[in-house]
Amino acid sequence: MLTALKVSWALFLGLALIMIGNGLGGSLVGVRTQVEDFGNTITGLIMAGYFAGFLAGSVIVPRMMARVGHVRVFGALTAIASLTILIFPLWIDPYVWTAMRVLTGLSYAGLYIVVESWLNESSTNNTRGQMLAIYLVVSSLGVAGGQLMLNLYDPANFELFTIVSVLVSGAAIPVLISAARGPEFEAPESMGPMKLFRVSPLGTVGMVLVGVTAGIGIGMGPAYAFKMFGTGFASLFMSAYFIGGFLFTWPIGRMSDLFDRRKVIVFTAGLCAVAAVAGLLFPDPDALDSLQTYQRYYPFEGALLTPQNLLLLVALVFGGLSLPLYSLCIAHTNDYLTPKQMVGASSTLIMANGVGAMIGPNIAGITMDGVGTPGYFWALIAVNIVFVLFGIYRMFRRPSLSSEDQAAFVPVDSRMSAVAAVALNPETEWPEPGSSKDGDEQTDGADAPDKDRDPA
């Protein structure tokens, strides 16, 4: 661990600043939409713009890197990310904000790809696992820490937008001075979505539904929490959400290595629905006369059992259960792939997740406008029930694998690109130049995996 930090500390510092800026910026925009009274449906459209841009950036940026190099691309994307966040307080218009969120998502996707490429270049076979572990810690805690900065200034003013711009601009300094040359990188080609679906229907559909859940939970979470108890609570709510994911990922992943992974996926999605049901215990403040009325309505008593604290607990548990599903779906898909096929499959799974994430905020926005603030949790309940039902259906369609035949669980952050998800995984083999990357040797979805292969 110390060796990896010594070699790449500057890159991780830059990554931390990017993650803090992204965490603060996303929640700031979500809260500000409520300050401007845009409405939940419009808020959903604005927040979905980020995921649309992120998805587009995952495709466009590698081509840009091939043409002009990493350094120029990184500098340009840093400038775009720094500039777009400053447009929000200057030009208050939902359509302009949607366009800025698209550009923001595209920029951050590219920044992650560049940093991950340099980390991959800086690592060896002995340090790749350490790099992945540090990456996960920095990204998770960075985004969670960014939420807490929401309390520094009033979101109705410009200061927080300026801080995000400073953080992103400052991230360029350690990244650019740490890399003497651009890394050699070839973007992995994606496996066709229908081919991947035939290999692992649950993994593919699950990634879409995980994306929808993330789009609702992360995209609309700040707006929901702000409507409940204001700005300070929104920052704590989103911090709890991300910290939960950080704390729960390893235990849930370990369980998936010991038991039938599909059962763990279905059980975890079911618990997500239960946690979201707990969120319905908190009534819509807009439907009550005052906070005092809210306190009288609330069934619990005690200094620690305040509505705010218990709702934070719901966020912690829901985030802790929902965020690991991303890694579980990748691991389940890898159960039916060879290492070379994992390169293309990872890219396709991330694309599937991105499509779902674009849909999620719009579903939540429409639901919240229809049934009130609790529509946030109603949307999460519906998505995870669909996930559970589809998982149960798939369990009757294909026999289970033994724990020995399952690929090893590797925790993956949903903000990672295919570069980190594959290249930084020490157990995955990159195809040799000129070899097939699109899974020509793909087995039929009903076949068991090759038991002699290396674990994913």
Coordinates of C-alpha atoms in Angstrom, one line a residue:
M1 CA 0.0 0.0 0.0
L2 CA 2.8 2.4 0.9
T3 CA 4.6 1.5 -2.3
A4 CA 1.6 2.4 -4.4
L5 CA 1.1 5.7 -2.5
K6 CA 4.8 6.6 -2.9
V7 CA 4.7 6.1 -6.6
S8 CA 1.3 7.7 -7.3
W9 CA 0.5 10.1 -4.4
A10 CA 0.2 13.1 -6.8
L11 CA -2.3 11.3 -9.0
F12 CA -4.4 10.2 -6.0
L13 CA -4.3 13.8 -4.7
G14 CA -5.6 15.0 -8.0
L15 CA -8.2 12.3 -8.0
A16 CA -9.3 13.3 -4.4
L17 CA -9.8 16.9 -5.5
I18 CA -11.8 15.8 -8.5
M19 CA -14.0 13.6 -6.4
I20 CA -14.6 16.2 -3.7
G21 CA -15.5 18.7 -6.4
N22 CA -17.8 16.3 -8.1
G23 CA -19.5 15.3 -4.9
L24 CA -20.1 18.9 -3.9
G25 CA -21.1 20.0 -7.3
G26 CA -23.7 17.3 -7.8
S27 CA -25.5 17.9 -4.5
L28 CA -25.1 21.7 -4.9
V29 CA -27.0 21.7 -8.2
G30 CA -29.7 19.4 -6.8
V31 CA -30.3 21.7 -3.8
R32 CA -30.1 24.8 -5.9
T33 CA -32.9 23.5 -8.2
Q34 CA -35.2 23.5 -5.2
V35 CA -34.1 26.9 -4.1
E36 CA -35.0 28.2 -7.6
D37 CA -38.3 26.2 -7.4
F38 CA -37.8 24.5 -10.7
G39 CA -40.1 21.5 -9.7
N40 CA -39.2 17.9 -9.4
T41 CA -39.7 16.9 -13.0
I42 CA -37.4 19.6 -14.3
T43 CA -34.9 18.8 -11.5
G44 CA -34.9 15.2 -12.7
L45 CA -34.2 16.3 -16.2
I46 CA -31.3 18.5 -15.1
M47 CA -29.8 15.8 -12.9
A48 CA -30.2 13.2 -15.6
G49 CA -28.1 15.4 -17.8
Y50 CA -24.9 14.5 -15.9
F51 CA -25.4 10.8 -16.5
A52 CA -26.1 11.4 -20.2
G53 CA -22.9 13.4 -20.4
F54 CA -20.9 10.7 -18.5
L55 CA -22.2 8.1 -20.8
A56 CA -21.2 10.1 -23.9
G57 CA -17.8 11.0 -22.4
S58 CA -17.0 7.3 -21.9
V59 CA -17.3 6.9 -25.7
I60 CA -15.9 10.2 -27.0
V61 CA -13.0 10.9 -24.7
P62 CA -10.9 7.8 -25.5
R63 CA -11.1 8.8 -29.2
M64 CA -10.0 12.4 -28.3
M65 CA -7.1 10.9 -26.3
A66 CA -6.0 8.9 -29.3
R67 CA -5.9 12.0 -31.5
V68 CA -4.3 14.7 -29.3
G69 CA -2.9 12.9 -26.3
H70 CA -3.7 12.7 -22.6
V71 CA -2.2 16.0 -21.4
R72 CA -4.2 18.1 -23.8
V73 CA -7.4 16.2 -23.2
F74 CA -7.0 16.4 -19.4
G75 CA -6.3 20.2 -19.6
A76 CA -9.3 20.8 -21.8
L77 CA -11.7 18.7 -19.7
T78 CA -10.5 20.4 -16.5
A79 CA -11.2 23.8 -18.0
I80 CA -14.7 22.7 -19.2
A81 CA -15.6 21.2 -15.8
S82 CA -14.3 24.3 -14.0
L83 CA -16.2 26.6 -16.4
T84 CA -19.6 24.9 -16.5
I85 CA -20.1 25.0 -12.7
L86 CA -19.7 28.7 -12.8
I87 CA -22.5 29.1 -15.4
F88 CA -25.1 27.9 -12.9
P89 CA -25.2 31.1 -10.7
L90 CA -24.8 33.3 -13.7
W91 CA -27.5 32.0 -15.9
I92 CA -30.5 30.6 -14.0
D93 CA -32.4 28.6 -16.6
P94 CA -33.3 24.9 -16.4
Y95 CA -32.4 24.2 -20.0
V96 CA -29.0 25.9 -19.7
W97 CA -28.4 24.0 -16.5
T98 CA -29.3 20.7 -18.2
A99 CA -26.8 21.5 -21.0
M100 CA -24.2 22.3 -18.4
R101 CA -24.8 19.1 -16.5
V102 CA -24.3 17.2 -19.8
L103 CA -20.9 18.9 -20.3
T104 CA -20.1 18.3 -16.6
G105 CA -20.7 14.6 -16.9
L106 CA -18.7 14.4 -20.1
S107 CA -15.8 16.2 -18.4
Y108 CA -15.7 14.1 -15.3
A109 CA -15.9 10.9 -17.4
G110 CA -12.9 12.0 -19.3
L111 CA -11.0 13.1 -16.2
Y112 CA -11.5 9.7 -14.6
I113 CA -10.3 7.9 -17.7
V114 CA -7.2 10.0 -17.9
V115 CA -6.3 9.6 -14.2
E116 CA -7.1 5.9 -14.3
S117 CA -4.9 5.4 -17.4
W118 CA -2.0 7.1 -15.6
L119 CA -2.5 5.0 -12.5
N120 CA -2.5 1.9 -14.7
E121 CA 0.7 3.0 -16.3
S122 CA 2.3 3.6 -12.9
S123 CA 1.3 0.2 -11.5
T124 CA 2.9 -3.2 -11.8
N125 CA 1.4 -6.6 -11.4
N126 CA 2.4 -6.5 -7.7
T127 CA 0.8 -3.1 -7.0
R128 CA -2.4 -3.2 -9.2
G129 CA -4.4 -4.5 -6.3
Q130 CA -3.1 -1.8 -4.0
M131 CA -3.9 0.8 -6.7
L132 CA -7.5 -0.4 -6.9
A133 CA -7.9 -0.4 -3.1
I134 CA -6.6 3.1 -2.8
Y135 CA -8.7 4.2 -5.7
L136 CA -11.9 2.9 -4.0
V137 CA -11.0 4.6 -0.7
V138 CA -10.1 8.0 -2.3
S139 CA -13.2 8.0 -4.6
S140 CA -15.7 7.0 -1.9
L141 CA -14.4 9.2 0.9
G142 CA -13.8 12.1 -1.6
V143 CA -17.4 12.1 -2.8
A144 CA -18.7 11.7 0.7
G145 CA -16.5 14.5 2.0
G146 CA -17.7 16.8 -0.8
Q147 CA -21.2 16.6 0.5
L148 CA -20.2 18.1 3.9
M149 CA -18.8 21.2 2.2
L150 CA -22.3 22.0 1.2
N151 CA -22.6 23.6 4.7
L152 CA -19.9 26.2 4.1
Y153 CA -22.0 28.8 2.4
D154 CA -25.6 29.4 1.4
P155 CA -26.4 27.4 -1.8
A156 CA -28.5 30.3 -3.0
N157 CA -25.3 32.3 -3.5
F158 CA -22.3 31.8 -5.7
E159 CA -19.5 30.9 -3.2
L160 CA -20.0 27.1 -3.4
F161 CA -20.0 27.1 -7.1
T162 CA -16.6 28.9 -7.0
I163 CA -15.2 26.4 -4.6
V164 CA -16.1 23.5 -7.0
S165 CA -14.3 25.4 -9.8
V166 CA -11.2 25.9 -7.6
L167 CA -11.1 22.2 -6.6
V168 CA -11.4 21.0 -10.2
S169 CA -8.8 23.5 -11.4
G170 CA -6.5 22.6 -8.6
A171 CA -6.7 18.9 -9.4
A172 CA -4.9 19.6 -12.6
I173 CA -1.7 20.6 -10.8
P174 CA -0.7 17.4 -9.1
V175 CA -1.9 15.2 -12.0
L176 CA 0.0 17.1 -14.7
I177 CA 3.3 17.5 -12.8
S178 CA 3.3 13.9 -11.8
A179 CA 3.2 12.4 -15.3
A180 CA 6.3 12.8 -17.4
R181 CA 4.6 11.3 -20.4
G182 CA 1.2 10.2 -21.5
P183 CA 0.4 6.5 -20.8
E184 CA 0.0 4.0 -23.6
F185 CA -3.7 3.3 -23.7
E186 CA -6.1 1.6 -26.0
A187 CA -9.8 1.8 -25.1
P188 CA -11.4 -1.6 -24.7
E189 CA -14.0 -2.5 -27.3
S190 CA -17.4 -3.3 -25.9
M191 CA -19.1 -6.6 -26.2
G192 CA -22.5 -6.4 -28.0
P193 CA -25.3 -5.9 -25.5
M194 CA -27.4 -8.7 -26.9
K195 CA -24.5 -11.1 -26.8
L196 CA -23.8 -10.1 -23.2
F197 CA -27.5 -10.5 -22.3
R198 CA -27.4 -14.0 -23.7
V199 CA -24.4 -14.7 -21.5
S200 CA -25.8 -13.2 -18.3
P201 CA -29.4 -11.8 -18.4
L202 CA -29.4 -11.0 -14.7
G203 CA -26.0 -9.2 -14.9
T204 CA -27.1 -7.1 -17.8
V205 CA -30.6 -6.2 -16.7
G206 CA -29.3 -5.9 -13.2
M207 CA -26.8 -3.2 -14.2
V208 CA -29.5 -1.2 -15.9
L209 CA -31.7 -1.4 -12.7
V210 CA -28.7 -0.6 -10.5
G211 CA -28.2 2.5 -12.8
V212 CA -31.8 3.5 -12.4
T213 CA -31.5 3.2 -8.6
A214 CA -28.3 5.3 -8.6
G215 CA -29.9 7.9 -10.8
I216 CA -32.8 8.2 -8.3
G217 CA -30.7 7.8 -5.1
I218 CA -27.8 10.0 -6.0
G219 CA -29.3 12.3 -8.6
M220 CA -32.5 13.2 -6.7
G221 CA -31.2 12.6 -3.2
P222 CA -30.1 16.1 -2.5
A223 CA -33.4 17.6 -3.8
Y224 CA -35.4 15.1 -1.6
A225 CA -33.3 15.8 1.5
F226 CA -33.4 19.6 1.1
K227 CA -37.2 19.5 0.8
M228 CA -37.3 17.4 4.0
F229 CA -35.0 19.4 6.4
G230 CA -32.9 21.9 4.5
T231 CA -29.3 22.3 3.2
G232 CA -27.4 21.1 6.2
F233 CA -29.5 17.9 6.3
A234 CA -29.0 17.3 2.5
S235 CA -25.2 17.3 3.0
L236 CA -25.4 14.8 5.8
F237 CA -28.0 12.6 4.0
M238 CA -25.8 12.2 0.9
S239 CA -22.6 11.7 3.0
A240 CA -24.4 8.9 4.8
Y241 CA -25.5 7.4 1.5
F242 CA -21.9 7.2 0.2
I243 CA -20.4 6.1 3.5
G244 CA -22.9 3.3 3.7
G245 CA -21.7 2.0 0.3
F246 CA -18.1 2.2 1.5
L247 CA -18.8 0.3 4.7
F248 CA -21.1 -2.4 3.2
T249 CA -19.3 -3.3 0.0
W250 CA -16.7 -5.7 1.3
P251 CA -19.0 -7.7 3.7
I252 CA -21.7 -8.1 0.9
G253 CA -19.0 -9.0 -1.6
R254 CA -17.6 -11.6 0.7
M255 CA -21.0 -13.2 1.2
S256 CA -21.4 -13.4 -2.6
D257 CA -18.1 -15.4 -2.8
L258 CA -19.4 -17.9 -0.2
F259 CA -23.0 -18.4 -1.4
D260 CA -24.9 -18.5 -4.6
R261 CA -24.3 -15.0 -5.9
R262 CA -27.7 -14.7 -7.5
K263 CA -29.3 -15.3 -4.1
V264 CA -27.1 -12.6 -2.6
I265 CA -28.1 -10.1 -5.4
V266 CA -31.8 -10.9 -5.0
F267 CA -31.6 -10.7 -1.2
T268 CA -29.7 -7.4 -1.2
A269 CA -32.1 -5.8 -3.7
G270 CA -35.0 -7.0 -1.5
L271 CA -33.4 -5.4 1.5
C272 CA -33.0 -2.2 -0.6
A273 CA -36.8 -2.2 -1.1
V274 CA -37.3 -2.7 2.6
A275 CA -35.0 0.1 3.5
A276 CA -36.9 2.4 1.1
V277 CA -40.2 1.4 2.7
A278 CA -38.7 2.6 6.0
G279 CA -38.2 6.0 4.3
L280 CA -42.0 6.2 3.9
L281 CA -42.3 6.6 7.6
F282 CA -41.2 10.2 7.2
P283 CA -44.2 12.3 5.9
D284 CA -44.0 15.0 3.3
P285 CA -43.3 18.3 5.1
D286 CA -45.2 20.2 2.5
A287 CA -48.4 18.3 3.6
L288 CA -48.0 19.4 7.2
D289 CA -48.5 22.8 8.8
S290 CA -45.2 23.1 10.6
L291 CA -42.2 21.3 12.0
Q292 CA -44.0 21.2 15.3
T293 CA -46.8 19.3 13.6
Y294 CA -44.2 17.0 12.1
Q295 CA -42.8 16.3 15.5
R296 CA -46.3 15.5 16.9
Y297 CA -47.0 13.2 13.9
Y298 CA -43.7 11.3 14.3
P299 CA -44.1 8.2 16.4
F300 CA -40.6 8.0 18.0
E301 CA -39.3 9.8 21.1
G302 CA -35.8 10.5 22.4
A303 CA -32.9 12.8 21.8
L304 CA -31.3 10.4 19.3
L305 CA -34.5 9.1 17.7
T306 CA -35.2 12.4 15.9
P307 CA -36.7 12.3 12.4
Q308 CA -33.4 13.6 11.0
N309 CA -31.2 11.0 12.6
L310 CA -33.4 8.1 11.7
L311 CA -33.7 9.3 8.1
L312 CA -29.9 9.5 8.0
L313 CA -29.8 5.9 9.2
V314 CA -32.1 5.0 6.3
A315 CA -29.8 6.7 3.9
L316 CA -26.8 4.9 5.4
V317 CA -28.4 1.5 5.1
F318 CA -29.9 2.1 1.6
G319 CA -26.6 3.4 0.2
G320 CA -24.8 0.5 1.9
L321 CA -27.1 -2.0 0.2
S322 CA -27.6 -0.4 -3.2
L323 CA -24.1 0.7 -4.1
P324 CA -22.5 -2.8 -3.8
L325 CA -25.0 -4.2 -6.3
Y326 CA -22.9 -2.5 -9.0
S327 CA -20.0 -4.8 -8.2
L328 CA -22.2 -7.8 -7.6
C329 CA -23.7 -7.6 -11.1
I330 CA -20.2 -7.3 -12.6
A331 CA -19.0 -10.3 -10.6
H332 CA -22.0 -12.3 -11.5
T333 CA -21.5 -11.6 -15.2
N334 CA -17.8 -12.5 -14.9
D335 CA -18.9 -15.9 -13.6
Y336 CA -19.8 -16.8 -17.2
L337 CA -16.8 -15.1 -19.0
T338 CA -13.2 -15.8 -19.7
P339 CA -10.7 -13.2 -18.6
K340 CA -10.3 -11.9 -22.2
Q341 CA -14.0 -11.5 -22.6
M342 CA -14.2 -9.4 -19.4
V343 CA -12.5 -6.5 -21.1
G344 CA -15.3 -6.0 -23.6
A345 CA -18.0 -7.0 -21.1
S346 CA -16.9 -4.4 -18.5
S347 CA -17.3 -1.6 -21.0
T348 CA -20.8 -2.8 -22.0
L349 CA -21.9 -3.2 -18.4
I350 CA -20.8 0.3 -17.6
M351 CA -22.8 1.6 -20.6
A352 CA -25.9 -0.3 -19.4
N353 CA -25.5 1.2 -16.0
G354 CA -25.2 4.7 -17.6
V355 CA -28.5 4.2 -19.6
G356 CA -30.3 3.3 -16.4
A357 CA -28.8 6.3 -14.5
M358 CA -30.2 8.6 -17.2
I359 CA -33.7 7.2 -16.6
G360 CA -33.6 7.2 -12.8
P361 CA -33.8 11.0 -12.0
N362 CA -36.7 11.5 -14.5
I363 CA -38.7 8.6 -12.9
A364 CA -38.1 10.1 -9.5
G365 CA -38.9 13.6 -10.6
I366 CA -42.2 12.6 -12.1
T367 CA -43.1 10.5 -9.1
M368 CA -42.3 13.2 -6.6
D369 CA -44.5 15.7 -8.5
G370 CA -47.3 13.1 -8.6
V371 CA -47.3 11.9 -5.0
G372 CA -45.1 14.4 -3.1
T373 CA -41.7 14.2 -1.6
P374 CA -42.1 10.5 -0.5
G375 CA -42.2 9.7 -4.2
Y376 CA -38.4 9.5 -4.0
F377 CA -38.7 6.3 -1.9
W378 CA -41.7 5.0 -3.9
A379 CA -39.6 5.1 -7.0
L380 CA -36.7 3.3 -5.3
I381 CA -39.2 0.6 -4.0
A382 CA -40.6 0.0 -7.4
V383 CA -37.2 -0.4 -9.1
N384 CA -35.9 -2.8 -6.5
I385 CA -39.0 -4.9 -6.6
V386 CA -38.6 -5.3 -10.3
F387 CA -35.0 -6.3 -9.7
V388 CA -36.1 -8.9 -7.1
L389 CA -38.7 -10.4 -9.4
F390 CA -36.4 -10.6 -12.4
G391 CA -33.7 -12.2 -10.2
I392 CA -36.1 -14.8 -8.9
Y393 CA -37.2 -15.6 -12.5
R394 CA -33.6 -16.1 -13.6
M395 CA -33.0 -18.4 -10.7
F396 CA -35.6 -20.8 -12.1
R397 CA -34.1 -20.5 -15.6
R398 CA -30.5 -21.5 -15.0
P399 CA -29.0 -23.9 -12.4
S400 CA -26.8 -22.4 -9.7
L401 CA -23.0 -22.4 -9.8
S402 CA -21.0 -23.7 -6.9
S403 CA -19.0 -21.2 -4.9
E404 CA -15.8 -22.7 -6.4
D405 CA -17.0 -22.0 -9.9
Q406 CA -17.9 -18.4 -9.2
A407 CA -15.5 -15.6 -10.1
A408 CA -13.9 -13.8 -7.2
F409 CA -15.7 -10.6 -6.1
V410 CA -13.8 -7.4 -6.9
P411 CA -15.2 -4.1 -5.5
V412 CA -15.7 -1.6 -8.2
D413 CA -16.8 2.0 -7.8
S414 CA -19.7 3.1 -10.0
R415 CA -17.7 6.2 -11.0
M416 CA -14.9 4.1 -12.5
S417 CA -14.5 3.8 -16.2
A418 CA -13.8 0.5 -17.9
V419 CA -10.1 1.4 -17.6
A420 CA -10.0 1.1 -13.9
A421 CA -12.7 -1.6 -13.7
V422 CA -10.6 -3.9 -15.9
A423 CA -7.0 -2.7 -16.1
L424 CA -6.6 -2.1 -12.3
N425 CA -8.0 -5.5 -11.5
P426 CA -4.8 -7.6 -11.0
E427 CA -6.7 -10.9 -11.8
T428 CA -7.9 -9.8 -15.3
E429 CA -5.8 -10.4 -18.4
W430 CA -5.8 -7.9 -21.2
P431 CA -5.9 -9.4 -24.7
E432 CA -2.7 -9.5 -26.7
P433 CA -2.5 -7.0 -29.6
G434 CA -4.3 -8.4 -32.6
S435 CA -6.4 -10.9 -30.5
S436 CA -10.2 -10.9 -30.4
K437 CA -11.7 -8.5 -28.0
D438 CA -15.3 -8.8 -28.8
G439 CA -15.9 -12.3 -27.4
D440 CA -15.8 -14.4 -30.6
E441 CA -15.2 -17.5 -28.5
Q442 CA -18.3 -16.6 -26.4
T443 CA -20.1 -19.6 -24.9
D444 CA -23.8 -19.8 -24.9
G445 CA -25.5 -18.2 -22.0
A446 CA -26.8 -21.6 -20.7
D447 CA -23.3 -23.1 -20.5
A448 CA -21.3 -23.2 -17.4
P449 CA -18.1 -21.2 -17.3
D450 CA -14.7 -22.7 -18.1
K451 CA -13.6 -24.1 -14.8
D452 CA -9.9 -24.0 -15.8
R453 CA -9.9 -20.2 -16.4
D454 CA -8.4 -17.7 -14.0
P455 CA -10.9 -16.1 -11.7
A456 CA -12.2 -12.7 -12.7

